[in-house]
Coordinates of C-alpha atoms in Angstrom, one line a residue:
X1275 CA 71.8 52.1 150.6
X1276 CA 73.7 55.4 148.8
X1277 CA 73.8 54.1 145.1
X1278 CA 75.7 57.3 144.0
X1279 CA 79.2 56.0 142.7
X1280 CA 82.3 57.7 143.6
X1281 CA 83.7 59.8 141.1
X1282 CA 87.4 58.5 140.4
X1283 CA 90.7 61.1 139.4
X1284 CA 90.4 59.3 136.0
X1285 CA 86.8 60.4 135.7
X1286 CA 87.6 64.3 136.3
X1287 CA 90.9 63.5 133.0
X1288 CA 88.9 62.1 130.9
X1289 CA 86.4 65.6 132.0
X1290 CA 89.2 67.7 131.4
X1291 CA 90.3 66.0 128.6
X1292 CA 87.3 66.0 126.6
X1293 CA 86.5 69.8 127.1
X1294 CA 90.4 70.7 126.0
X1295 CA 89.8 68.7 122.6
X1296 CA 86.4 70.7 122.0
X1297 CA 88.0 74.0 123.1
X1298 CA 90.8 73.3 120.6
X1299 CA 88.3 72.0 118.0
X1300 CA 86.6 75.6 118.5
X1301 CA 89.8 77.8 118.6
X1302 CA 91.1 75.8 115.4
X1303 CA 87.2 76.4 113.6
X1304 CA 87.3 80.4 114.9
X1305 CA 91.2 80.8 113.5
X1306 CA 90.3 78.7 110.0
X1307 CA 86.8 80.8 109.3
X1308 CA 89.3 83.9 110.2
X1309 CA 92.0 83.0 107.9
X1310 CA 89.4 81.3 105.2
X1311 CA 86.9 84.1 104.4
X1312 CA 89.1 86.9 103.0
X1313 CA 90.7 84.6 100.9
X1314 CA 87.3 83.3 100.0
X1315 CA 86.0 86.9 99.0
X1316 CA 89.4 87.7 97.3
X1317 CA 88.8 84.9 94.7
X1318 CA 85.1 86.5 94.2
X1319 CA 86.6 90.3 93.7
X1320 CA 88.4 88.7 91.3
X1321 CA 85.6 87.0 89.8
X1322 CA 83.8 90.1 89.6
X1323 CA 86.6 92.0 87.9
X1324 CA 86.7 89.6 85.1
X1325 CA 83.2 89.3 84.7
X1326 CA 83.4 93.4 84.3
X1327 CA 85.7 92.9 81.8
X1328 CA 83.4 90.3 79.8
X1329 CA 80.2 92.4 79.7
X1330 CA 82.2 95.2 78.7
X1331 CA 84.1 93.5 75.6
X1332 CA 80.5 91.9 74.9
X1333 CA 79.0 95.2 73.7
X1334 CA 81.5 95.6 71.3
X1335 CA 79.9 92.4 69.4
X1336 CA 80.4 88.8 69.5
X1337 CA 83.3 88.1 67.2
X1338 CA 85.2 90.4 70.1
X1339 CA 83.9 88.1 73.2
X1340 CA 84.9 85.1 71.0
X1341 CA 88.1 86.5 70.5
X1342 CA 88.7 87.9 74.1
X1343 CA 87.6 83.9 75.8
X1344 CA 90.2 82.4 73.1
X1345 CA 93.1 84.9 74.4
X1346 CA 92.4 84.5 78.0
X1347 CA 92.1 80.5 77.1
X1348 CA 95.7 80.9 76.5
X1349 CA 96.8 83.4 78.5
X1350 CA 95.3 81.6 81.7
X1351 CA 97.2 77.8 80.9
X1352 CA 100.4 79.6 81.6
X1353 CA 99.3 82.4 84.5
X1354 CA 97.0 79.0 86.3
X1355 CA 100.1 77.4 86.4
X1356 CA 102.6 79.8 87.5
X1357 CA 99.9 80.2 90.5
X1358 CA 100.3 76.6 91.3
X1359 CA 104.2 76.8 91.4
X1360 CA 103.5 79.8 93.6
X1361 CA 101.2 78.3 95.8
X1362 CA 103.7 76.9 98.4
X1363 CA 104.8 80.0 99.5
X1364 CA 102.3 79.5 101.5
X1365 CA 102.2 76.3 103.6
X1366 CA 106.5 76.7 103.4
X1367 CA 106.5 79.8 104.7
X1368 CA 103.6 79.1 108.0
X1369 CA 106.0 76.1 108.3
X1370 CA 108.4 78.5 109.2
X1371 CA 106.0 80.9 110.7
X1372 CA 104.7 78.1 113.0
X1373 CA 108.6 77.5 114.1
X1374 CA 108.8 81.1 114.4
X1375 CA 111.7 81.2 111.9
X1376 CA 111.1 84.9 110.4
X1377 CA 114.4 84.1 108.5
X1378 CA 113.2 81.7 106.7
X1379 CA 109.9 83.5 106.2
X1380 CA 111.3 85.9 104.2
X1381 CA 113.6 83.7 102.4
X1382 CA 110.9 81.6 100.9
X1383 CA 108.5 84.9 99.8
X1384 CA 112.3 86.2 98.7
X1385 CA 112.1 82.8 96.1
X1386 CA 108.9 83.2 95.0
X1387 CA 109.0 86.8 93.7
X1388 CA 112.1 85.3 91.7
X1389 CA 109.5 82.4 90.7
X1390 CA 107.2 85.1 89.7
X1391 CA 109.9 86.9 87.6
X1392 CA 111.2 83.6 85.6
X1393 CA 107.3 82.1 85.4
X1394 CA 105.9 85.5 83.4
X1395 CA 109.0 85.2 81.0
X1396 CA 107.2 82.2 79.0
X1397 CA 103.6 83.6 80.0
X1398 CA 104.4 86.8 77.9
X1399 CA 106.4 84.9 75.4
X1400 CA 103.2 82.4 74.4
X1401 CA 101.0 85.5 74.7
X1402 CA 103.2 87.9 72.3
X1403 CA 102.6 84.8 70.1
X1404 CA 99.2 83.7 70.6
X1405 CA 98.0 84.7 66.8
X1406 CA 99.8 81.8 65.5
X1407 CA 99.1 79.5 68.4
X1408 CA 95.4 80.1 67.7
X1409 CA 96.2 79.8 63.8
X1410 CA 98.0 76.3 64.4
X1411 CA 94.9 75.2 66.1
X1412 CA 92.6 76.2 62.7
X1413 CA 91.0 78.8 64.6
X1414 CA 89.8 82.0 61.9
X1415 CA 92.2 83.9 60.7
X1416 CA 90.0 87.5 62.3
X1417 CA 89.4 85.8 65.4
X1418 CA 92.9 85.0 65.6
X1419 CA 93.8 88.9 65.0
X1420 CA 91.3 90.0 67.5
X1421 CA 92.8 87.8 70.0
X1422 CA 96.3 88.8 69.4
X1423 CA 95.5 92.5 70.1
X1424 CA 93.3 91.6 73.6
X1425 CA 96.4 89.3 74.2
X1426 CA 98.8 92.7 73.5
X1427 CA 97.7 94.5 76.0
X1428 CA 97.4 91.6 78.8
X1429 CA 100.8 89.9 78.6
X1430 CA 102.3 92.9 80.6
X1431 CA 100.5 92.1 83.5
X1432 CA 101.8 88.9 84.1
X1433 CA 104.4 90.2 86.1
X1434 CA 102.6 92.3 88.4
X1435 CA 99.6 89.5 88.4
X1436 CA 102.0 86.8 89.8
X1437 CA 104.3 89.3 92.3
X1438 CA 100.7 90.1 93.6
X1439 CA 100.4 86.1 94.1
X1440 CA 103.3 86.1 96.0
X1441 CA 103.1 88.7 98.6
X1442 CA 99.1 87.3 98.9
X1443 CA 100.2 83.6 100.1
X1444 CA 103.0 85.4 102.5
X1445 CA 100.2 87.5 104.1
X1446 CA 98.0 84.2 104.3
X1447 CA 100.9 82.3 106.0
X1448 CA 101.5 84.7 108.6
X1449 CA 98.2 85.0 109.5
X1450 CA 97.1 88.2 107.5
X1451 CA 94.9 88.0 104.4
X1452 CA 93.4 91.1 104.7
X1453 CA 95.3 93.3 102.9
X1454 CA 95.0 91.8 99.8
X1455 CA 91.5 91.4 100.7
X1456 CA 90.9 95.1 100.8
X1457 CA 93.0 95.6 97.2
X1458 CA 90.9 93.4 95.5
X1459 CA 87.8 95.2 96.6
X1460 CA 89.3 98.7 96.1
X1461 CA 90.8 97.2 92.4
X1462 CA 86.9 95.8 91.5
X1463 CA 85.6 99.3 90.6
X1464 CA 89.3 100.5 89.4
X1465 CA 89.1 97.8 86.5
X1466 CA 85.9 98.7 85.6
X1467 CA 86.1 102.9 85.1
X1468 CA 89.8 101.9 83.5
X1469 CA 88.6 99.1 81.2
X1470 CA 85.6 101.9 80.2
X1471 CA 87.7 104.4 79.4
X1472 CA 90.3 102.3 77.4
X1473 CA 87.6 100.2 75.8
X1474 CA 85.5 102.9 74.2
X1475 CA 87.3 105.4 74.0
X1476 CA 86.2 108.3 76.7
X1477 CA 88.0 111.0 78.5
X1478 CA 89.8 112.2 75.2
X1479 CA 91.3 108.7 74.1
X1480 CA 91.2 106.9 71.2
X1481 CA 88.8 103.9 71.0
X1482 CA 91.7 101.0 71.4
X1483 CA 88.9 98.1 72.1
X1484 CA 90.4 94.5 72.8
X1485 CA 93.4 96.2 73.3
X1486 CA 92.2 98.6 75.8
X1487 CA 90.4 95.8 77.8
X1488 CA 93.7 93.7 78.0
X1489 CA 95.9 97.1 78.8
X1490 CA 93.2 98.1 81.9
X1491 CA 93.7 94.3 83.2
X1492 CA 97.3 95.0 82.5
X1493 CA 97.4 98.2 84.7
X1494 CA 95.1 97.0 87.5
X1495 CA 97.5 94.1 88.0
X1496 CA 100.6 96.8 88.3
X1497 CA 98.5 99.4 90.6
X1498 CA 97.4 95.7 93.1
X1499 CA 100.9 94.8 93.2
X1500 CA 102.6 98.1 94.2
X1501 CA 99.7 98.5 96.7
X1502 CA 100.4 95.2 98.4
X1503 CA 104.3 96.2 98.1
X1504 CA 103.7 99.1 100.1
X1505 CA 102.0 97.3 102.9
X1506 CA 104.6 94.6 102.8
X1507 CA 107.2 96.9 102.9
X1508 CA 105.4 99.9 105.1
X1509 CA 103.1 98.4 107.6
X1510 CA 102.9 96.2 110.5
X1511 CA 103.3 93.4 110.9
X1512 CA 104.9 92.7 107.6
X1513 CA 107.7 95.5 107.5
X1514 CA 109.5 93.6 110.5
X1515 CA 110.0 90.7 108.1
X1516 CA 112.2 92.9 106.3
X1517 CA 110.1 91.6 102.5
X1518 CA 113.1 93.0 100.2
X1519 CA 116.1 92.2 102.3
X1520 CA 118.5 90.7 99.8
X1521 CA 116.3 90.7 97.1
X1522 CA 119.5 89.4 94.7
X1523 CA 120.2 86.9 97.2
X1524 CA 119.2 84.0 94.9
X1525 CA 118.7 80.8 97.6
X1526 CA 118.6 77.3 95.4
X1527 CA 117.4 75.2 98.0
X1528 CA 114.7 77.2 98.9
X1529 CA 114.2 77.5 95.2
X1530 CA 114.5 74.1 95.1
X1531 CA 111.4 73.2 97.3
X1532 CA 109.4 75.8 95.5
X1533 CA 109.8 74.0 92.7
X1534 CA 109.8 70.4 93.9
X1535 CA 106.5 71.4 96.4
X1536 CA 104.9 73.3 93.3
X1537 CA 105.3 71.5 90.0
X1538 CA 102.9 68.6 91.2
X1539 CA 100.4 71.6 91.8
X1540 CA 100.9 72.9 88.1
X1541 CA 100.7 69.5 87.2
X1542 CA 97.4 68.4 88.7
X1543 CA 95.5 72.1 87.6
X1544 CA 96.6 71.1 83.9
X1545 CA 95.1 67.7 84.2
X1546 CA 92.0 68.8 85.5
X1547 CA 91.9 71.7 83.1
X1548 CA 92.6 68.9 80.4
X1549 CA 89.7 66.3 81.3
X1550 CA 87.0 69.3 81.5
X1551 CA 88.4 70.4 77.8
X1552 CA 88.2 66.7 76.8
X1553 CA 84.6 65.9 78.6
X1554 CA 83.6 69.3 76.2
X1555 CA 85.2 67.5 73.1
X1556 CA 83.2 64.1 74.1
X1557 CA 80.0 66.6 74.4
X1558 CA 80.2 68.4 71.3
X1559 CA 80.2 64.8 69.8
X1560 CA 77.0 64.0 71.4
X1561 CA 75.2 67.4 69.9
X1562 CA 75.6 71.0 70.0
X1563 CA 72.8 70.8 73.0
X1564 CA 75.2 68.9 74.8
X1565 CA 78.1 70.6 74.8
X1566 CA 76.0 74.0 75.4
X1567 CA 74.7 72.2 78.9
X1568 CA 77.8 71.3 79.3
X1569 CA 79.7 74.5 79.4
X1570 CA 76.8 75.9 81.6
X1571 CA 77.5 73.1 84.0
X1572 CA 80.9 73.5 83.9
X1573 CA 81.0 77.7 84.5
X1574 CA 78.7 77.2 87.8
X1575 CA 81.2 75.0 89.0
X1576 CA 84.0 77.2 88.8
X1577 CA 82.0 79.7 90.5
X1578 CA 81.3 77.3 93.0
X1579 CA 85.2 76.5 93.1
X1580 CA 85.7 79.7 94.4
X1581 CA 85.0 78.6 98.0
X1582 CA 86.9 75.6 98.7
X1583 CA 89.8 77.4 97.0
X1584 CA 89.9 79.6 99.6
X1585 CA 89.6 77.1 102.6
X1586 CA 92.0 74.9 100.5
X1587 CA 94.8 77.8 100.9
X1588 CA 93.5 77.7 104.7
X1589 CA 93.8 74.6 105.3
X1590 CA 97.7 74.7 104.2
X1591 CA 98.1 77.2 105.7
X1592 CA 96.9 75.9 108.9
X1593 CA 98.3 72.1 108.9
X1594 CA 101.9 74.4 107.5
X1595 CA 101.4 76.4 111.0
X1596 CA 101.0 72.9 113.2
X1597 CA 104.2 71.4 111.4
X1598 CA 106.0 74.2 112.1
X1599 CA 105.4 73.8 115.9
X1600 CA 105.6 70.1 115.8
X1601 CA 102.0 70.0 117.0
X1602 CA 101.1 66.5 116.0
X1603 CA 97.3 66.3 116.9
X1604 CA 97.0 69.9 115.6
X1605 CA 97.9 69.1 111.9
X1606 CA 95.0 66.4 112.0
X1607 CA 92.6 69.0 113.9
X1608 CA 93.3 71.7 111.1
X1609 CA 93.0 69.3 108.0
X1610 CA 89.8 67.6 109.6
X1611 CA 87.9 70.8 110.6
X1612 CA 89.1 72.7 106.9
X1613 CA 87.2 69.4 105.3
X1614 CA 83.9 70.0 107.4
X1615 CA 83.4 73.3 106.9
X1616 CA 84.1 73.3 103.0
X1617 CA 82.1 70.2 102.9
X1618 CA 79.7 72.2 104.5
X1619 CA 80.0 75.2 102.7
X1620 CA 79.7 73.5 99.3
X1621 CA 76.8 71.3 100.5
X1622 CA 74.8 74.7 101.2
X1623 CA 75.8 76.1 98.2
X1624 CA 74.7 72.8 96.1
X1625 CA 71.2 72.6 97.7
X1626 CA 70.9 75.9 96.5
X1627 CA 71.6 75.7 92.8
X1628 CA 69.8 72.4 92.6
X1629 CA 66.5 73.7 94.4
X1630 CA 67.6 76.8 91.3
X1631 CA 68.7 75.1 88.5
X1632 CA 66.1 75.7 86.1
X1633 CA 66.3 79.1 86.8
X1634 CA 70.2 78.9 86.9
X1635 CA 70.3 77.6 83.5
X1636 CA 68.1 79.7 82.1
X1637 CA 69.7 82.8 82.8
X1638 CA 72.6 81.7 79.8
X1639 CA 70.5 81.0 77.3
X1640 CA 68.2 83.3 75.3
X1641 CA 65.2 81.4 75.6
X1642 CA 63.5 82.3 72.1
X1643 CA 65.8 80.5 70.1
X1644 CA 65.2 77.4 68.9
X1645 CA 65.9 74.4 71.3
X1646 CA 66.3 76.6 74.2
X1647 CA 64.3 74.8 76.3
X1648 CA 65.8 71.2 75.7
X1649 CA 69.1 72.6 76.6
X1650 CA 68.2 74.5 79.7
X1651 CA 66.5 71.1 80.8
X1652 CA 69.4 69.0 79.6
X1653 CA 71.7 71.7 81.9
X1654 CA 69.3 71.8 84.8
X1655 CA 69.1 67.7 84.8
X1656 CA 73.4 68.5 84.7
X1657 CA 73.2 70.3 87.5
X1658 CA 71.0 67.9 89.5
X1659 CA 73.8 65.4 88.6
X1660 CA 76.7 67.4 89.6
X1661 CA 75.5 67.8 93.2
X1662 CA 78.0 64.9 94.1
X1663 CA 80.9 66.4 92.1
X1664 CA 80.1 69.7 93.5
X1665 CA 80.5 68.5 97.2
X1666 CA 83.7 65.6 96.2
X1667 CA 85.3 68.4 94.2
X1668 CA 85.8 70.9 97.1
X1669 CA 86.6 67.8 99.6
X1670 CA 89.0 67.1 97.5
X1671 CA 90.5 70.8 96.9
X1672 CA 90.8 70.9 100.8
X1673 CA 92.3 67.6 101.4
X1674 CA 94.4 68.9 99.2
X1675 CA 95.4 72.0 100.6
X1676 CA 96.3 69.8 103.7
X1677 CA 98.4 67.8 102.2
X1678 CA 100.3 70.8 100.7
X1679 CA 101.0 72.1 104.2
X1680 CA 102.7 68.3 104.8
X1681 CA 104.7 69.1 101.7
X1682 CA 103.2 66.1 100.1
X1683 CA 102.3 67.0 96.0
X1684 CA 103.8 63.9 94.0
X1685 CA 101.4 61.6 95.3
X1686 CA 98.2 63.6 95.1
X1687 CA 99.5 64.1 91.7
X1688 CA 99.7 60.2 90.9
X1689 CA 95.9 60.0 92.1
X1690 CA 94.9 62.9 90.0
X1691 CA 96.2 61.1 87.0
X1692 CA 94.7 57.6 88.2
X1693 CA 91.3 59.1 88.8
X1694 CA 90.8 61.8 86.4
X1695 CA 92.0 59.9 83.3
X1696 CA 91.9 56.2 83.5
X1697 CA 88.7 56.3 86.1
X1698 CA 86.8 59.4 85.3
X1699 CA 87.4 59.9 80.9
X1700 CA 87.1 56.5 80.5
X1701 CA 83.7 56.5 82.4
X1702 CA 82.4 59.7 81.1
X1703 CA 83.1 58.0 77.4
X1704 CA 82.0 54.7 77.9
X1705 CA 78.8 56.3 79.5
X1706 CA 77.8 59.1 77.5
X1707 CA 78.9 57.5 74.1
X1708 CA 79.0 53.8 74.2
X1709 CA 76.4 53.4 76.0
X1710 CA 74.4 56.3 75.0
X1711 CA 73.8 58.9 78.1
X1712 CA 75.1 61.6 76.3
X1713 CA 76.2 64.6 78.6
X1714 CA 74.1 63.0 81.4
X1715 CA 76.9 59.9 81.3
X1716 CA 79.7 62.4 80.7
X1717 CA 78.9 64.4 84.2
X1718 CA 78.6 61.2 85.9
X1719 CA 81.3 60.1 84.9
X1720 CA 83.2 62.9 86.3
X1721 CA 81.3 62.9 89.2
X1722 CA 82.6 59.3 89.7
X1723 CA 86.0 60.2 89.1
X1724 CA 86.1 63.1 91.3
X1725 CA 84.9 61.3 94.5
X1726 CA 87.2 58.7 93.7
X1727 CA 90.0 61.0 94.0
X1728 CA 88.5 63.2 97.3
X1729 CA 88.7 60.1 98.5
X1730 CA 92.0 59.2 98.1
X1731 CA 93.4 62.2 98.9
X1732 CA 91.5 62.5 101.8
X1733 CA 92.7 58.5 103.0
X1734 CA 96.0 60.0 102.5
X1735 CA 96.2 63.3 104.6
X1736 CA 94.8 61.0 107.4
X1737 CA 97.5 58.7 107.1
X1738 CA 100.2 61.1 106.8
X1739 CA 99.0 63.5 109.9
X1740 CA 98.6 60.1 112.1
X1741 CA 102.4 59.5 111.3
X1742 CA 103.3 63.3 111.8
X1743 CA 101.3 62.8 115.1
X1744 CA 102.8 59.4 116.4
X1745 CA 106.2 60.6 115.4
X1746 CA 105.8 63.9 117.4
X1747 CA 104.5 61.9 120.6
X1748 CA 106.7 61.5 123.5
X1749 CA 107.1 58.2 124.4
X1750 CA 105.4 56.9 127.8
X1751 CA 107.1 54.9 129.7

């Protein structure tokens, strides 16, 4: 008796079915890692540059790093976020990319250079002023000065700095990061012969010191942003989008989305710029051991940040690309495969620093001094501890990247507030002070707080891209 079963037309659809979804999944995994990784090594050339910059102001002495962190402290509030209210150029502009609108392409990178220009008005303005912000705020009356001159010679490239933001998410949403990839790189050794020079005085200059340091940021910024103008304007494919067409044009709704889309963003990087400067308040109560684990802790995540920043800007750009061509499934295939490999990515990178972290933490601290040890432990043990925030921080990053190419901000913004404050700060001081965990119960209750809100925010994209999806379906009849 033949047992074989005969193979039914459903049988070879559900075949052919099955392989389309995993050739998509791969297509959508090859164009994301494409798209991802420049952005990804832009963010470290940028790294790099201001680390150049630090090791270079630290040989003058320390009252001049001091001074230099409290400028860029306040310098950095305003420039983090006029970034965020530029950051939907890019998921509004592969919206229209996807629809294959060039029109409204340019229109919406049109708006954000005149974002750019309005945003550095109040960036220089605080910075001009930054002395007697610093004074306000008790800090020392030489510090102050020596912060006021570093912050002299960076306000003027807050301009050029965001203009260079701009024309970087435009290239990202149509698909071609590169260039700004290959600035940074060329601008990395650039910053660090100019800041030299200026700095210390070589090549027949005067010495001019913090001032020098915060001019040669000042002047990188203006030589990256005429170098990206000239392949906007210059080079293919961006020269057929036609970048300065109608520059005075001034477009209020467009305007109006770039503001509605990106004020959530500004929003959301204050708050979490707001809990990390409180959980350092709530560790310096603990002991100064605390708080120096603490800011150790705290500076490898932000290099770890670097990463899911990148895919985060990917990931909009990706789901923006899918709206635009109403591709319902696709928006849910970009968001999903964006969270795997940053989940990925940061998991990777956590094993790493916690298989390293006694060897990590070491590396700030000069170990003869007294109670070095007890802090590098108490930083290590830190570090063990924020292997769950490391991962949860860049899910949620990506998820919400995602969400930013659905044009969805206010609500992401509402769970930022729910989880950071109420959830994670109340945690981290209940924890570390009520109950007596010190900095160990501070990180964990960040770490709490932060999968809270990956969590949400991922809950959410899945919600909306099903919608997007069911609403984009024909109906079968």
């Amino acid at each position: 008796m033949d047992k074989r079963v005969e193979k039914t037309p459903l049988d070879f659809q559900h075949k052919l079915t099955t392989r389309r979804e995993y050739h998509l999944l791969a297509v959508e995994l090859s164009e994301l890692a494409k798209l991802a990784w420049p952005m990804v090594l832009t963010q470290l050339g940028q790294v790099a540059m201001m680390t150049t910059d630090l090791a270079l102001i630290g040989r003058i002495g320390p009252d001049a790093l001091a001074a230099a962190a409290l400028g860029a402290s306040i310098y950095l509030i305003g420039f983090t976020l006029g970034v965020g209210m530029l950051a939907p150029i890019a998921p509004l502009a592969a919206q229209a990319f996807g629809a294959q609108n060039l029109a409204a392409v340019r229109r919406t990178l049109r708006m954000g250079l005149w974002a750019a220009l309005l945003l550095s008005l109040p960036i220089v303005a605080f910075a001009l002023h930054g002395q007697h912000i610093l004074l306000a705020f008790g800090e020392a009356p030489d510090v102050a000065r020596l912060a006021q001159q570093y912050l002299f010679g960076l306000a003027f490239g807050a301009l050029p700095a965001l203009l260079f933001q701009g024309f970087r998410n435009f290239m990202a949403a149509v698909h071609r990061p590169q260039p700004a990839l290959w600035i940074t790189l060329g601008a990395i050794p650039v910053n660090a012969l100019v800041a030299y020079v200026l700095i210390y005085g070589k090549m027949s200059l005067p010495p001019l010191g913090l001032f020098g340091a915060g001019l040669a940021s000042s002047f990188v910024n203006l030589t990256m942003f005429l170098a990206v103008l000239c392949f906007a304007t210059m080079c293919r494919p961006f020269r057929d989008y036609h970048a300065l067409a109608q520059l005075c044009h001034f477009d209020r709704l467009i305007m109006r989305r770039l503001i509605v889309t990106g004020l959530p963003i500004s929003l959301i990087v204050l708050l979490e710029y707001g809990l990390f400067s409180a959980a350092g308040l709530l560790a310096g109560l603990v002991s100064i051991s605390a708080l120096t684990a603490h800011q150790i802790a705290f500076q490898i995540d932000l290099m770890l940040y670097v990463v899911p920043l990148g895919i985060s800007t990917a990931a909009a750009v990706r789901v923006g690309h899918a709206v635009g061509r109403g591709d319902g499934p696709g928006v849910k295939r970009a968001g999903l495969i964006a969270l795997l490999l940053g989940i990925l990515a940061a998991a990777i990178l956590t094993i790493a620093v916690v298989a390293m972290r006694f060897e990590i933490a070491g590396l700030f601290l000069d170990q003869t001094t007294i109670d070095a040890s007890a802090t590098t432990e108490l930083a290590a043990n830190l570090l063990l501890i924020g292997g769950s925030f490391f991962i949860s921080d860049a899910a949620q990053h990506i998820a919400a990247g995602g969400l930013r190419g659905l044009k969805d901000t206010r609500v992401p913004l509402l769970f930022g507030c729910i989880a950071n404050w109420p959830i994670g700060f109340t945690l981290s001081y209940v924890l570390g002070l009520k109950i007596g965990l010190g900095a160990i119960g501070i990180w964990i209750g960040l770490s709490i707080g932060t999968t809270v809100y990956a969590g949400l925010l991922v809950l959410r994209f899945l919600l909306l891209a099903s919608r997007f999806a069911v609403q984009r379906c024909p109906s079968i009849s």
